[in-house]
CSV table of C-alpha atoms in Angstrom, one decimal:
chain,number,residue,atom,x,y,z
A,12,ALA,CA,1.6,9.6,-31.6
A,13,LYS,CA,4.3,7.0,-31.9
A,14,ALA,CA,5.5,7.6,-28.4
A,15,GLU,CA,2.0,7.3,-27.1
A,16,ASN,CA,1.4,4.0,-28.9
A,17,ASN,CA,4.7,2.7,-27.6
A,18,ALA,CA,3.8,3.7,-24.0
A,19,ASP,CA,0.5,1.8,-24.4
A,20,ASN,CA,2.4,-1.2,-25.7
A,21,PHE,CA,4.6,-1.2,-22.6
A,22,LYS,CA,1.5,-1.0,-20.4
A,23,ASN,CA,-0.1,-4.0,-22.2
A,24,ALA,CA,3.2,-5.9,-21.9
A,25,ARG,CA,3.3,-5.2,-18.1
A,26,GLN,CA,-0.2,-6.5,-17.7
A,27,LEU,CA,0.8,-9.8,-19.4
A,28,LEU,CA,3.9,-10.1,-17.2
A,29,SER,CA,1.7,-9.5,-14.1
A,30,LYS,CA,-0.6,-12.4,-15.2
A,31,LEU,CA,2.4,-14.6,-15.9
A,32,ALA,CA,3.9,-13.9,-12.5
A,33,GLN,CA,0.5,-14.8,-10.8
A,34,ASP,CA,0.4,-18.1,-12.7
A,35,LEU,CA,3.9,-18.9,-11.7
A,36,GLU,CA,3.2,-18.0,-8.1
A,37,ARG,CA,0.3,-20.5,-8.1
A,38,GLY,CA,2.7,-23.2,-9.2
A,39,LYS,CA,5.3,-22.6,-6.5
A,40,GLU,CA,4.3,-25.6,-4.4
A,41,SER,CA,4.5,-28.1,-7.2
A,42,ASN,CA,7.5,-26.6,-9.1
A,43,PRO,CA,10.4,-25.3,-7.1
A,44,HIS,CA,11.8,-23.5,-10.1
A,45,CYS,CA,8.8,-21.1,-10.1
A,46,GLU,CA,10.2,-18.9,-7.4
A,47,LYS,CA,13.2,-18.0,-9.5
A,48,GLN,CA,11.0,-17.4,-12.5
A,49,VAL,CA,8.7,-15.1,-10.5
A,50,SER,CA,11.8,-13.1,-9.5
A,51,MET,CA,12.9,-12.8,-13.1
A,52,VAL,CA,9.5,-11.7,-14.2
A,53,ARG,CA,9.4,-9.0,-11.6
A,54,THR,CA,12.7,-7.6,-12.9
A,55,MET,CA,11.3,-7.6,-16.4
A,56,TYR,CA,8.2,-5.7,-15.1
A,57,GLU,CA,10.4,-3.1,-13.4
A,58,ASN,CA,12.4,-2.6,-16.6
A,59,MET,CA,9.1,-2.2,-18.6
A,60,LEU,CA,7.8,0.4,-16.2
A,61,THR,CA,11.1,2.4,-16.4
A,62,CYS,CA,10.9,2.4,-20.2
A,63,GLU,CA,7.3,3.4,-20.1
A,64,GLN,CA,8.0,6.4,-17.9
A,65,GLU,CA,10.9,7.4,-20.1
A,66,LEU,CA,8.6,7.3,-23.2
A,67,CYS,CA,6.0,9.4,-21.3
A,68,ASP,CA,8.7,11.9,-20.5
A,69,LYS,CA,9.7,12.1,-24.2
A,70,LYS,CA,6.0,12.6,-25.2
A,71,ASP,CA,5.8,15.5,-22.7
A,72,SER,CA,9.0,16.9,-24.2
A,73,LEU,CA,7.6,16.9,-27.7
A,74,ARG,CA,4.6,18.7,-26.4
A,75,GLU,CA,6.8,21.3,-24.8
A,76,ALA,CA,8.7,21.6,-28.1
A,77,GLU,CA,5.4,22.2,-29.9
A,78,LYS,CA,4.5,25.0,-27.5
A,79,TRP,CA,7.9,26.5,-27.8
A,80,MET,CA,7.6,26.5,-31.7
A,81,ASN,CA,4.2,28.2,-31.5
A,82,SER,CA,5.2,30.9,-29.1
A,83,ASN,CA,8.7,31.8,-30.4
A,84,ASN,CA,10.0,33.3,-33.6
A,85,TYR,CA,12.8,31.1,-34.8
A,86,ASN,CA,14.8,30.3,-37.8
A,87,SER,CA,14.4,26.6,-38.7
A,88,GLU,CA,17.8,26.6,-40.4
A,89,THR,CA,19.7,27.9,-37.4
A,90,VAL,CA,17.9,26.0,-34.6
A,91,GLU,CA,19.8,22.9,-33.5
A,92,TRP,CA,16.8,20.6,-32.9
A,93,ASP,CA,18.7,17.7,-31.4
A,94,LYS,CA,20.1,20.0,-28.7
A,95,GLU,CA,16.7,21.8,-28.1
A,96,LEU,CA,14.8,18.5,-27.8
A,97,SER,CA,17.5,17.1,-25.5
A,98,ARG,CA,17.3,20.2,-23.3
A,99,MET,CA,13.6,20.0,-23.1
A,100,ASN,CA,13.7,16.3,-22.3
A,101,GLU,CA,16.1,17.0,-19.4
A,102,GLU,CA,13.8,19.8,-18.1
A,103,VAL,CA,10.8,17.5,-18.2
A,104,LYS,CA,12.6,14.7,-16.4
A,105,GLY,CA,13.8,17.1,-13.7
A,106,LYS,CA,10.3,18.4,-13.1
A,107,LYS,CA,8.7,14.9,-13.1
A,108,ALA,CA,11.5,13.1,-11.1
A,109,SER,CA,9.7,13.2,-7.8
A,110,GLU,CA,6.3,12.3,-9.4
A,111,ASN,CA,7.8,9.4,-11.4
A,112,LYS,CA,9.6,8.0,-8.3
A,113,SER,CA,6.4,8.1,-6.3
A,114,LYS,CA,4.4,6.5,-9.2
A,115,PHE,CA,7.0,3.8,-9.7
A,116,LYS,CA,7.0,2.9,-6.0
A,117,ASP,CA,3.2,2.7,-5.9
A,118,GLU,CA,3.0,0.7,-9.1
A,119,MET,CA,5.5,-1.8,-7.9
A,120,LYS,CA,3.7,-2.1,-4.6
A,121,MET,CA,0.5,-2.8,-6.4
A,122,TYR,CA,2.3,-5.5,-8.5
A,123,ASP,CA,3.8,-7.1,-5.5
A,124,ARG,CA,0.4,-7.1,-3.7
A,125,LYS,CA,-1.2,-8.9,-6.6
A,126,ILE,CA,1.5,-11.6,-6.6
A,127,TRP,CA,1.4,-11.9,-2.8
A,128,ASN,CA,-2.4,-12.3,-2.7
A,129,ILE,CA,-2.2,-15.5,-4.7
A,130,ASN,CA,-0.9,-17.5,-1.7
A,131,HIS,CA,-1.2,-15.0,1.2
A,132,ARG,CA,-4.5,-13.2,0.8
A,133,GLY,CA,-5.4,-11.3,3.9
A,134,GLU,CA,-1.8,-11.4,5.3
A,135,ALA,CA,0.5,-8.3,5.5
A,136,MET,CA,3.5,-8.3,3.1
A,137,ASP,CA,7.0,-8.2,4.4
A,138,GLY,CA,7.6,-4.7,5.7
A,139,GLU,CA,4.0,-3.6,5.6
A,140,GLU,CA,3.4,-4.2,9.3
A,141,ASP,CA,6.5,-2.1,10.2
A,142,GLU,CA,5.2,0.7,8.0
A,143,GLU,CA,1.8,0.6,9.7
A,144,LEU,CA,3.4,0.6,13.1
A,145,VAL,CA,5.4,3.7,12.2
A,146,VAL,CA,2.3,5.5,10.9
A,147,LEU,CA,0.3,4.5,14.0
A,148,GLU,CA,3.0,5.6,16.4
A,149,ALA,CA,3.3,9.0,14.7
A,150,LYS,CA,-0.5,9.5,14.6
A,151,LEU,CA,-0.9,8.7,18.4
A,152,GLN,CA,2.5,10.3,19.3
A,153,LEU,CA,3.6,7.4,21.4
A,154,LYS,CA,7.3,8.4,21.5
A,155,CYS,CA,9.0,11.3,23.2
A,156,PRO,CA,10.6,13.7,20.6
A,157,ILE,CA,13.5,14.3,23.0
A,158,SER,CA,14.5,10.8,24.0
A,159,GLY,CA,13.2,9.0,21.0
A,160,THR,CA,11.8,6.2,23.2
A,161,TYR,CA,8.2,5.4,24.2
A,162,LEU,CA,6.6,7.9,26.5
A,163,GLU,CA,7.0,7.5,30.3
A,164,LYS,CA,4.8,9.7,32.5
A,165,PRO,CA,3.6,11.7,29.4
A,166,MET,CA,3.4,15.5,29.9
A,167,LYS,CA,1.2,17.3,27.4
A,168,ASN,CA,2.1,20.8,26.2
A,169,LEU,CA,-1.1,22.7,26.4
A,170,SER,CA,0.3,25.2,23.9
A,171,CYS,CA,0.4,22.7,21.0
A,172,GLY,CA,-0.8,19.3,22.2
A,173,HIS,CA,2.5,17.4,21.9
A,174,TYR,CA,3.7,15.0,24.5
A,175,TYR,CA,7.1,14.4,26.2
A,176,SER,CA,8.4,12.0,28.8
A,177,LYS,CA,8.4,13.8,32.1
A,178,ASP,CA,12.1,13.3,32.9
A,179,SER,CA,13.2,14.4,29.4
A,180,ILE,CA,11.2,17.6,29.3
A,181,MET,CA,12.0,18.5,32.9
A,182,ASN,CA,15.8,18.1,32.2
A,183,LEU,CA,15.4,20.3,29.2
A,184,LEU,CA,13.5,23.0,31.1
A,185,ARG,CA,15.9,22.8,34.0
A,186,ARG,CA,18.7,23.9,31.7
A,187,LYS,CA,16.7,26.5,29.7
A,188,GLY,CA,13.6,27.6,31.7
A,189,SER,CA,11.6,27.6,28.5
A,190,ALA,CA,12.2,26.2,25.0
A,191,SER,CA,10.7,25.7,21.6
A,192,CYS,CA,8.6,22.5,21.4
A,193,PRO,CA,11.1,19.7,20.6
A,194,MET,CA,8.6,18.2,18.0
A,195,ALA,CA,10.0,18.7,14.5
A,196,GLY,CA,8.2,21.5,12.7
A,197,CYS,CA,6.4,22.8,15.8
A,198,THR,CA,6.9,26.5,16.7
A,199,ALA,CA,5.1,26.6,20.0
A,200,ARG,CA,6.9,27.3,23.3
A,201,VAL,CA,7.0,25.0,26.3
A,202,THR,CA,7.3,26.0,29.9
A,203,LYS,CA,6.6,24.2,33.2
A,204,LYS,CA,3.3,26.1,33.4
A,205,SER,CA,2.2,24.8,29.9
A,206,LEU,CA,2.7,21.2,30.9
A,207,LYS,CA,0.1,18.8,32.2
A,208,TYR,CA,0.5,15.1,33.1
A,209,ASP,CA,-1.9,13.0,30.9
A,210,GLN,CA,-2.9,9.8,32.6
A,211,THR,CA,-5.2,8.9,29.7
A,212,HIS,CA,-2.4,9.1,27.2
A,213,GLU,CA,-0.2,7.0,29.5
A,214,ARG,CA,-2.8,4.2,29.4
A,215,GLU,CA,-2.9,4.5,25.5
A,216,VAL,CA,0.9,4.0,25.4
A,217,ALA,CA,0.7,1.0,27.8
A,218,LYS,CA,-2.1,-0.5,25.8
A,219,TYR,CA,-0.1,-0.2,22.6
A,220,LEU,CA,3.0,-1.7,24.1
A,221,LYS,CA,1.1,-4.6,25.5
A,222,GLN,CA,-0.4,-5.3,22.1
A,223,LEU,CA,3.0,-4.9,20.4
A,224,LEU,CA,4.6,-7.4,22.8
A,225,LYS,CA,1.8,-9.9,22.2
A,226,GLU,CA,2.3,-9.7,18.4
A,227,GLN,CA,6.1,-10.1,18.8
A,228,SER,CA,5.5,-13.1,21.1
A,229,ASP,CA,3.1,-14.7,18.6
A,230,LYS,CA,5.5,-14.2,15.7
A,231,LYS,CA,8.3,-15.9,17.8
A,232,ALA,CA,6.1,-18.8,18.6
A,233,ASP,CA,5.2,-19.2,14.9
A,234,LEU,CA,8.9,-19.1,14.0
A,235,ASP,CA,9.8,-21.6,16.7
A,236,PHE,CA,7.1,-24.0,15.5
A,237,THR,CA,8.2,-23.7,11.9
A,238,GLN,CA,11.8,-24.4,12.8
A,239,ALA,CA,10.8,-27.4,14.9
A,240,MET,CA,8.8,-28.8,12.0
A,241,GLU,CA,11.8,-28.6,9.5
């Protein structure tokens, strides 16, 4: 119960820190010291979140200990409780390591988004646009899995639906005759007969690259303008 209450206290403290950071973010324009203070509060928030996760792990460890006590015959005089609890805590931490890491990342992203929205609502945070581009490129499969570059004269493998640049796949088949699909995780085979040139997909790649170049050009123009005004 104590571990549970402490975890709730940390959660409440994090909420207060988040509100404080938002207030400081609002005052950035009038107070240059606010930026440093916002950074310090973020560090405190991270530390609070880490402590909260550790407490939750200890709470789960105690539950595991209770289960162990109820399902085992043991001599309370011979059991080394410190060692048993330490062992169970390490087991719980190991099992939850991946989950905790993912939750920590998501929680910090939500925190950063709240702070960012104070002065930049509707704008992408630093790094978000790059993440979205990577997801979009993977979803549409705009790059050749052989060369790693954007598709040129895309050839579709009718066996699995994956695309390759024509020169890259032909060079591969020239050496082997047939091969496993170069796309990671795909077990389909590829041969010259299973390939078909896809002009529609070629237009999709061209459309995407045109938009990408436009966005990069707009960013450069904004940067040049900002530097000229300084």
